[in-house]
Amino acid sequence: MECAARGFATRCVGRPTRRCGNCGAVAYCSVSHQSSHWRYHKEECERLEEQMRRVDLLNEFPFTFTEEATVQISQKEESRCSFLTKRGLHHAGMWMFECKCGSSSVTFSAYDRFRNEGWHLPSSSCPCRGPLSPVTSQLCSWKDYYEWRQIPLDSPVALLLHWPLTIYHAVQAIGIENLTPRISDELRIHYLGPQKELGQVGVFAELRALFPGLRIHLQLVGPDVPQHVDGEIISLCGYATCMEEEECDCKCSSQILEHNNKSSESSAVSLQLYRGFYHDRYSDIAKDSPPPHIVIAPNAGIAAYPSWLPTIELIKGMKVPAVFSDYCEEACHLAACCIRTITGQPLSLPIGLNPFRQPMMVEDSSLFIPCYSNCFIFAI
């Protein structure tokens, strides 16, 4: 937790122990910092107070590990590292990017990372094979998903599956029938600003189960895509594998294909990587494929990065739905203000809680309000 006035006033004098008496969402290291910051904080104080009233809802998950991943992390009784270590997942495969000590020590390589990916869990605890039955009704919660995939509620796979499930929720929120151009047999998604997902691409194979009968083509665009994989196509021909060596039939799973490999055209899920900002690379992307049905930007941070301005302008002109997520409601509110300034229009989908947010609290948040990856979504 940082002093809310850090960067606004003189150097902090100690730990931020003085919480705002109105909202209780921010804290300060001293009376002087609290006083000097009031002219900034007074605009957000009432909003944060309202958001604080909904804290219990943010922490509501059906898992057996919920308290460990929420309350105990906020109280620093647990950490992401300790949570993963207890389950034998620390620095293992796709889990490597789920803690600071893992993500900071790894350089992404499409081929090396993908070959080593896997759940590192028993087959009974992960979706390493296709579902026993197709989705018959809309999934509205993690409980719905786990029951459909027959995964026990002590399995931590939701910590990684929030990426494809957020895509699923975004499409459902917009309405698949409202996507333009109309979908026939392929769903095209432009996915902006990938970071840790670049080392967890295996989880996107779950889109095969979530959108049966459709070929899914994701184009991942962002400055964190390494130069040496710019333009690369990753074809997911199966699901991420479990830890069982011989008993499970998931081992013939996935492979990476070259850019021009024709097999990728019939793959259920394919991902193409582009390095750079969306507004800079869109013309290159448009040469390779038809327009997207939907644009999705996870944990966007629109208010924090000026580079979003030309991207929002581009999306406005494209006239396709664009869904954004962020770590907390306040970040979404600030983003909505920026978007209204750029487009002159309100959100097409108001800010709402994502039922498929990652069920592990972000450590060292700047607010006392719990923050989760992909916590809230909204759309233009």
Coordinates of C-alpha atoms in Angstrom, one line a residue:
M1 CA 0.0 0.0 0.0
E2 CA 1.4 3.4 -1.0
C3 CA 0.7 6.8 0.3
A4 CA -2.0 8.3 -2.0
A5 CA -0.1 11.5 -2.1
R6 CA 3.1 9.9 -3.4
G7 CA 4.3 11.9 -6.3
F8 CA 2.0 14.8 -5.5
A9 CA 3.8 16.2 -2.5
T10 CA 7.1 16.1 -0.7
R11 CA 8.8 12.8 0.0
C12 CA 6.8 10.4 2.2
V13 CA 7.8 10.2 5.8
G14 CA 6.7 6.7 6.7
R15 CA 4.1 4.0 6.1
P16 CA 0.7 5.2 5.0
T17 CA -1.3 4.6 8.2
R18 CA -3.8 7.5 8.0
R19 CA -6.9 6.4 6.0
C20 CA -9.3 8.9 4.6
G21 CA -12.1 9.3 7.1
N22 CA -14.8 9.5 4.4
C23 CA -14.1 6.8 1.9
G24 CA -11.5 4.7 3.8
A25 CA -10.2 3.6 0.4
V26 CA -6.9 5.5 0.5
A27 CA -4.2 6.2 3.1
Y28 CA -1.5 8.7 3.8
C29 CA 1.9 8.8 5.5
S30 CA 1.2 12.1 7.3
V31 CA -1.4 14.8 8.0
S32 CA 0.4 17.2 5.7
H33 CA 0.2 14.8 2.8
Q34 CA -3.4 14.1 3.4
S35 CA -4.2 17.9 3.4
S36 CA -2.2 18.6 0.3
H37 CA -3.8 15.7 -1.6
W38 CA -7.4 16.7 -0.8
R39 CA -7.8 18.9 -3.8
Y40 CA -7.2 15.8 -6.0
H41 CA -8.9 13.3 -3.8
K42 CA -12.2 15.2 -3.2
E43 CA -13.3 14.5 -6.8
E44 CA -13.0 10.7 -6.3
C45 CA -13.8 10.4 -2.5
E46 CA -17.6 9.9 -2.9
R47 CA -17.2 7.4 -5.7
L48 CA -14.6 5.4 -3.7
E49 CA -16.9 5.5 -0.7
E50 CA -19.7 3.9 -2.8
Q51 CA -17.3 1.3 -4.1
M52 CA -16.1 0.4 -0.6
R53 CA -19.7 -0.6 0.2
R54 CA -19.4 -3.4 -2.4
V55 CA -16.1 -4.9 -1.2
D56 CA -17.8 -8.1 -0.1
L57 CA -19.2 -8.7 -3.5
L58 CA -15.8 -8.3 -5.1
N59 CA -14.4 -11.0 -2.8
E60 CA -17.2 -13.5 -3.5
F61 CA -16.0 -16.7 -5.2
P62 CA -17.2 -20.3 -4.9
F63 CA -13.7 -21.9 -4.4
T64 CA -12.4 -23.7 -1.4
F65 CA -9.3 -21.5 -1.5
T66 CA -11.3 -18.2 -1.7
E67 CA -10.3 -16.9 1.8
E68 CA -6.7 -17.8 1.2
A69 CA -6.6 -16.0 -2.2
T70 CA -8.5 -12.9 -1.0
V71 CA -8.6 -12.0 2.7
Q72 CA -5.4 -13.6 3.6
I73 CA -3.5 -12.0 0.8
S74 CA -4.9 -8.5 1.7
Q75 CA -3.8 -9.2 5.3
K76 CA -0.4 -10.4 4.0
E77 CA -0.9 -13.8 5.7
E78 CA -0.5 -15.3 2.2
S79 CA 1.1 -14.3 -1.1
R80 CA 0.9 -15.4 -4.6
C81 CA 4.2 -17.2 -4.2
S82 CA 3.1 -19.1 -1.1
F83 CA -0.3 -20.0 -2.7
L84 CA 1.4 -21.5 -5.7
T85 CA 4.2 -23.2 -3.7
K86 CA 1.7 -25.1 -1.6
R87 CA 0.2 -26.5 -4.7
G88 CA 3.5 -27.3 -6.4
L89 CA 2.9 -24.7 -9.1
H90 CA 5.5 -22.1 -8.3
H91 CA 7.5 -21.3 -11.4
A92 CA 5.9 -24.3 -13.1
G93 CA 4.8 -24.0 -16.8
M94 CA 2.1 -21.5 -17.4
W95 CA 2.0 -20.6 -13.7
M96 CA 5.5 -19.0 -13.9
F97 CA 4.0 -15.5 -14.7
E98 CA 1.6 -15.5 -11.7
C99 CA 4.0 -14.0 -9.2
K100 CA 6.5 -11.2 -9.3
C101 CA 9.6 -13.3 -8.8
G102 CA 8.6 -15.5 -11.7
S103 CA 7.5 -12.9 -14.3
S104 CA 10.5 -10.7 -13.6
S105 CA 13.0 -13.5 -14.4
V106 CA 11.6 -14.9 -17.6
T107 CA 12.1 -13.7 -21.1
F108 CA 9.2 -14.9 -23.4
S109 CA 10.1 -17.1 -26.3
A110 CA 7.1 -18.4 -28.3
Y111 CA 8.7 -21.7 -29.1
D112 CA 10.4 -22.5 -25.8
R113 CA 7.5 -21.3 -23.6
F114 CA 4.9 -23.1 -25.6
R115 CA 6.6 -26.4 -25.5
N116 CA 6.8 -26.3 -21.7
E117 CA 3.3 -25.2 -21.1
G118 CA 0.9 -27.3 -19.2
W119 CA -1.4 -27.3 -16.2
H120 CA 1.0 -29.3 -13.9
L121 CA -2.2 -30.7 -12.3
P122 CA -4.0 -34.1 -12.4
S123 CA -6.4 -34.5 -15.3
S124 CA -9.3 -34.5 -12.8
S125 CA -8.4 -30.9 -11.8
C126 CA -7.9 -29.2 -15.2
P127 CA -9.6 -28.9 -18.6
C128 CA -7.0 -30.9 -20.5
R129 CA -9.6 -32.5 -22.7
G130 CA -12.8 -31.4 -24.4
P131 CA -16.0 -31.1 -22.4
L132 CA -18.2 -34.2 -22.0
S133 CA -21.2 -32.1 -23.3
P134 CA -21.4 -28.8 -25.2
V135 CA -22.5 -25.6 -23.5
T136 CA -26.3 -25.7 -23.5
S137 CA -26.9 -22.4 -21.6
Q138 CA -24.9 -19.3 -21.0
L139 CA -22.3 -19.6 -18.3
C140 CA -22.8 -16.9 -15.7
S141 CA -20.3 -17.7 -12.9
W142 CA -17.2 -19.7 -12.1
K143 CA -19.5 -22.2 -10.4
D144 CA -21.3 -22.7 -13.7
Y145 CA -18.1 -23.2 -15.5
Y146 CA -16.5 -25.6 -13.0
E147 CA -19.7 -27.7 -13.0
W148 CA -19.9 -27.9 -16.8
R149 CA -16.2 -28.9 -17.0
Q150 CA -16.5 -31.2 -14.0
I151 CA -13.6 -29.6 -12.2
P152 CA -13.5 -29.6 -8.3
L153 CA -13.8 -26.3 -6.6
D154 CA -10.3 -26.8 -5.0
S155 CA -8.7 -26.5 -8.4
P156 CA -6.8 -23.2 -9.0
V157 CA -7.2 -23.3 -12.8
A158 CA -9.5 -20.2 -12.7
L159 CA -6.3 -18.2 -12.0
L160 CA -5.3 -18.7 -15.6
L161 CA -8.7 -19.4 -17.2
H162 CA -9.8 -15.8 -16.5
W163 CA -8.3 -14.9 -19.9
P164 CA -10.5 -17.0 -22.2
L165 CA -13.5 -16.8 -19.9
T166 CA -13.3 -13.0 -19.9
I167 CA -13.3 -13.2 -23.7
Y168 CA -16.4 -15.4 -23.5
H169 CA -18.1 -13.0 -21.1
A170 CA -17.3 -10.0 -23.3
V171 CA -18.8 -11.7 -26.4
Q172 CA -21.9 -12.7 -24.4
A173 CA -22.3 -9.2 -22.9
I174 CA -22.2 -7.7 -26.4
G175 CA -24.4 -10.4 -27.9
I176 CA -22.9 -12.7 -30.5
E177 CA -25.8 -11.9 -32.7
N178 CA -24.9 -8.2 -32.6
L179 CA -21.4 -8.6 -33.9
T180 CA -20.7 -7.1 -37.3
P181 CA -19.9 -8.5 -39.8
R182 CA -22.2 -11.5 -39.0
I183 CA -20.4 -14.6 -37.8
S184 CA -20.5 -17.7 -40.1
D185 CA -17.9 -20.2 -39.0
E186 CA -15.1 -18.0 -37.7
L187 CA -14.9 -15.5 -34.8
R188 CA -12.2 -12.9 -35.3
I189 CA -10.9 -11.1 -32.2
H190 CA -8.3 -8.3 -31.9
Y191 CA -6.8 -8.7 -28.5
L192 CA -4.9 -5.6 -27.3
G193 CA -2.0 -5.3 -24.9
P194 CA -1.1 -8.9 -24.0
Q195 CA 1.6 -9.3 -21.3
K196 CA 1.7 -12.4 -19.1
E197 CA -0.7 -14.1 -21.5
L198 CA 2.2 -14.4 -23.9
G199 CA 3.6 -17.1 -21.7
Q200 CA 0.1 -18.7 -21.1
V201 CA -1.2 -19.0 -24.6
G202 CA -2.2 -22.6 -23.9
V203 CA -5.2 -21.5 -21.9
F204 CA -6.8 -19.9 -25.0
A205 CA -7.4 -23.4 -26.3
E206 CA -10.4 -23.4 -23.9
L207 CA -12.1 -21.1 -26.5
R208 CA -12.7 -24.3 -28.5
A209 CA -15.0 -25.6 -25.8
L210 CA -16.6 -22.2 -25.1
F211 CA -17.4 -21.5 -28.8
P212 CA -18.2 -24.9 -30.3
G213 CA -18.4 -25.0 -34.0
L214 CA -16.4 -21.8 -34.6
R215 CA -12.9 -21.3 -35.6
I216 CA -11.4 -18.7 -33.3
H217 CA -8.7 -16.3 -34.7
L218 CA -7.1 -14.1 -32.1
Q219 CA -4.7 -11.4 -33.2
L220 CA -2.6 -10.3 -30.1
V221 CA -1.3 -6.8 -30.5
G222 CA 0.9 -4.9 -28.1
P223 CA 4.4 -3.5 -27.3
D224 CA 5.2 -6.5 -25.1
V225 CA 5.2 -8.9 -28.0
P226 CA 8.9 -9.7 -28.7
Q227 CA 10.3 -8.5 -32.0
H228 CA 11.4 -12.0 -33.0
V229 CA 7.9 -13.4 -32.9
D230 CA 6.2 -10.5 -34.7
G231 CA 3.8 -12.0 -37.3
E232 CA 4.1 -15.5 -35.8
I233 CA 1.0 -17.8 -35.9
I234 CA 0.4 -20.2 -33.0
S235 CA -2.1 -22.9 -33.8
L236 CA -3.8 -24.6 -30.8
C237 CA -4.7 -28.1 -32.0
G238 CA -5.5 -29.4 -28.6
Y239 CA -5.9 -28.4 -24.9
A240 CA -3.1 -27.6 -22.5
T241 CA -1.8 -30.9 -21.0
C242 CA -2.1 -32.3 -17.5
M243 CA 0.7 -33.8 -15.4
E244 CA -0.2 -37.4 -16.1
E245 CA 2.2 -39.0 -18.5
E246 CA 0.4 -42.0 -19.9
E247 CA -3.1 -42.3 -18.5
C248 CA -4.5 -39.2 -20.2
D249 CA -5.1 -38.7 -24.0
C250 CA -4.3 -35.0 -23.9
K251 CA -0.6 -35.4 -24.7
C252 CA -1.1 -35.1 -28.5
S253 CA -2.2 -31.5 -27.8
S254 CA -0.7 -28.4 -29.2
Q255 CA 1.9 -27.2 -31.6
I256 CA 3.3 -24.0 -33.0
L257 CA 3.0 -23.6 -36.8
E258 CA 5.1 -21.4 -39.1
H259 CA 3.5 -18.1 -40.4
N260 CA 2.5 -19.6 -43.7
N261 CA 1.6 -23.1 -42.6
K262 CA -1.7 -24.0 -44.2
S263 CA -2.7 -26.2 -41.3
S264 CA -3.5 -23.1 -39.3
E265 CA -6.4 -22.3 -41.5
S266 CA -8.4 -25.3 -40.2
S267 CA -7.2 -25.0 -36.6
A268 CA -10.0 -24.5 -34.0
V269 CA -8.0 -21.7 -32.3
S270 CA -5.1 -19.7 -33.8
L271 CA -3.3 -16.7 -32.5
Q272 CA -1.2 -14.3 -34.5
L273 CA 1.3 -12.0 -32.7
Y274 CA 1.9 -8.3 -33.6
R275 CA 4.4 -6.1 -31.9
G276 CA 3.5 -2.5 -31.4
F277 CA 0.5 -0.3 -30.6
Y278 CA -2.8 -1.1 -32.3
H279 CA -3.1 2.2 -34.1
D280 CA 0.4 1.7 -35.6
R281 CA -0.1 -1.9 -36.6
Y282 CA -3.8 -2.0 -37.7
S283 CA -3.0 -1.4 -41.4
D284 CA -0.6 -4.4 -41.4
I285 CA -3.2 -6.6 -39.7
A286 CA -5.9 -5.5 -42.2
K287 CA -3.7 -6.7 -45.0
D288 CA -3.5 -10.2 -43.5
S289 CA -7.2 -10.8 -42.5
P290 CA -10.7 -9.4 -42.7
P291 CA -12.0 -6.9 -40.0
P292 CA -12.5 -8.2 -36.5
H293 CA -15.9 -9.0 -35.1
I294 CA -14.8 -7.6 -31.7
V295 CA -11.9 -5.8 -30.1
I296 CA -10.9 -6.9 -26.5
A297 CA -8.4 -5.1 -24.3
P298 CA -7.8 -6.7 -20.9
N299 CA -6.6 -4.7 -17.9
A300 CA -6.4 -1.7 -20.3
G301 CA -5.4 1.2 -18.0
I302 CA -6.8 3.7 -20.5
A303 CA -6.5 6.7 -18.1
A304 CA -2.9 5.8 -17.3
Y305 CA -1.4 5.6 -20.8
P306 CA -1.6 8.4 -23.4
S307 CA -1.0 5.9 -26.2
W308 CA -4.7 4.9 -25.9
L309 CA -5.9 8.2 -27.4
P310 CA -5.1 7.3 -31.1
T311 CA -6.2 3.7 -30.5
I312 CA -9.6 4.8 -29.2
E313 CA -9.9 7.2 -32.2
L314 CA -9.1 4.2 -34.5
I315 CA -11.7 2.0 -32.8
K316 CA -14.3 4.7 -33.1
G317 CA -13.9 4.8 -36.8
M318 CA -13.9 1.0 -37.2
K319 CA -17.5 0.7 -35.8
V320 CA -16.9 -2.7 -34.2
P321 CA -17.6 -3.3 -30.5
A322 CA -14.6 -2.9 -28.2
V323 CA -14.7 -4.4 -24.7
F324 CA -12.2 -3.3 -22.0
S325 CA -11.5 -4.6 -18.6
D326 CA -9.5 -3.2 -15.6
Y327 CA -8.4 -4.1 -12.1
C328 CA -11.0 -2.0 -10.2
E329 CA -14.1 0.1 -10.8
E330 CA -12.4 3.4 -10.3
A331 CA -9.9 2.7 -13.1
C332 CA -12.9 1.9 -15.4
H333 CA -14.6 5.2 -14.3
L334 CA -11.5 7.2 -15.2
A335 CA -11.3 5.3 -18.5
A336 CA -14.9 6.1 -19.3
C337 CA -14.2 9.8 -18.7
C338 CA -11.3 9.6 -21.2
I339 CA -13.4 7.8 -23.7
R340 CA -16.2 10.4 -23.6
T341 CA -13.7 13.1 -24.1
I342 CA -12.3 11.4 -27.2
T343 CA -15.5 10.1 -28.7
G344 CA -18.1 12.4 -27.3
Q345 CA -20.3 9.4 -26.6
P346 CA -21.3 7.4 -23.5
L347 CA -20.3 3.8 -23.1
S348 CA -22.3 1.2 -25.1
L349 CA -22.0 -1.3 -22.2
P350 CA -21.8 0.3 -18.8
I351 CA -19.2 -0.7 -16.2
G352 CA -20.1 -4.0 -14.7
L353 CA -18.4 -6.7 -12.5
N354 CA -16.9 -9.5 -14.5
P355 CA -18.0 -12.9 -13.0
F356 CA -14.9 -14.4 -14.5
R357 CA -12.4 -12.1 -12.9
Q358 CA -9.2 -13.7 -11.6
P359 CA -10.0 -15.1 -8.1
M360 CA -6.8 -13.9 -6.6
M361 CA -6.3 -10.4 -5.2
V362 CA -3.7 -8.2 -6.6
E363 CA -0.9 -7.7 -4.1
D364 CA 0.2 -4.2 -3.1
S365 CA -2.8 -2.3 -4.5
S366 CA -2.8 1.5 -4.2
L367 CA -6.4 1.2 -2.8
F368 CA -8.0 -0.6 0.1
I369 CA -10.6 -1.7 -2.4
P370 CA -9.7 -5.2 -3.6
C371 CA -8.3 -5.3 -7.1
Y372 CA -8.5 -8.4 -9.4
S373 CA -7.2 -9.0 -12.9
N374 CA -10.1 -8.4 -15.4
C375 CA -12.3 -7.3 -12.5
F376 CA -14.7 -5.0 -14.3
I377 CA -15.6 -4.7 -18.0
F378 CA -17.2 -2.0 -20.1
A379 CA -17.5 -1.4 -23.9
I380 CA -17.7 1.3 -26.6

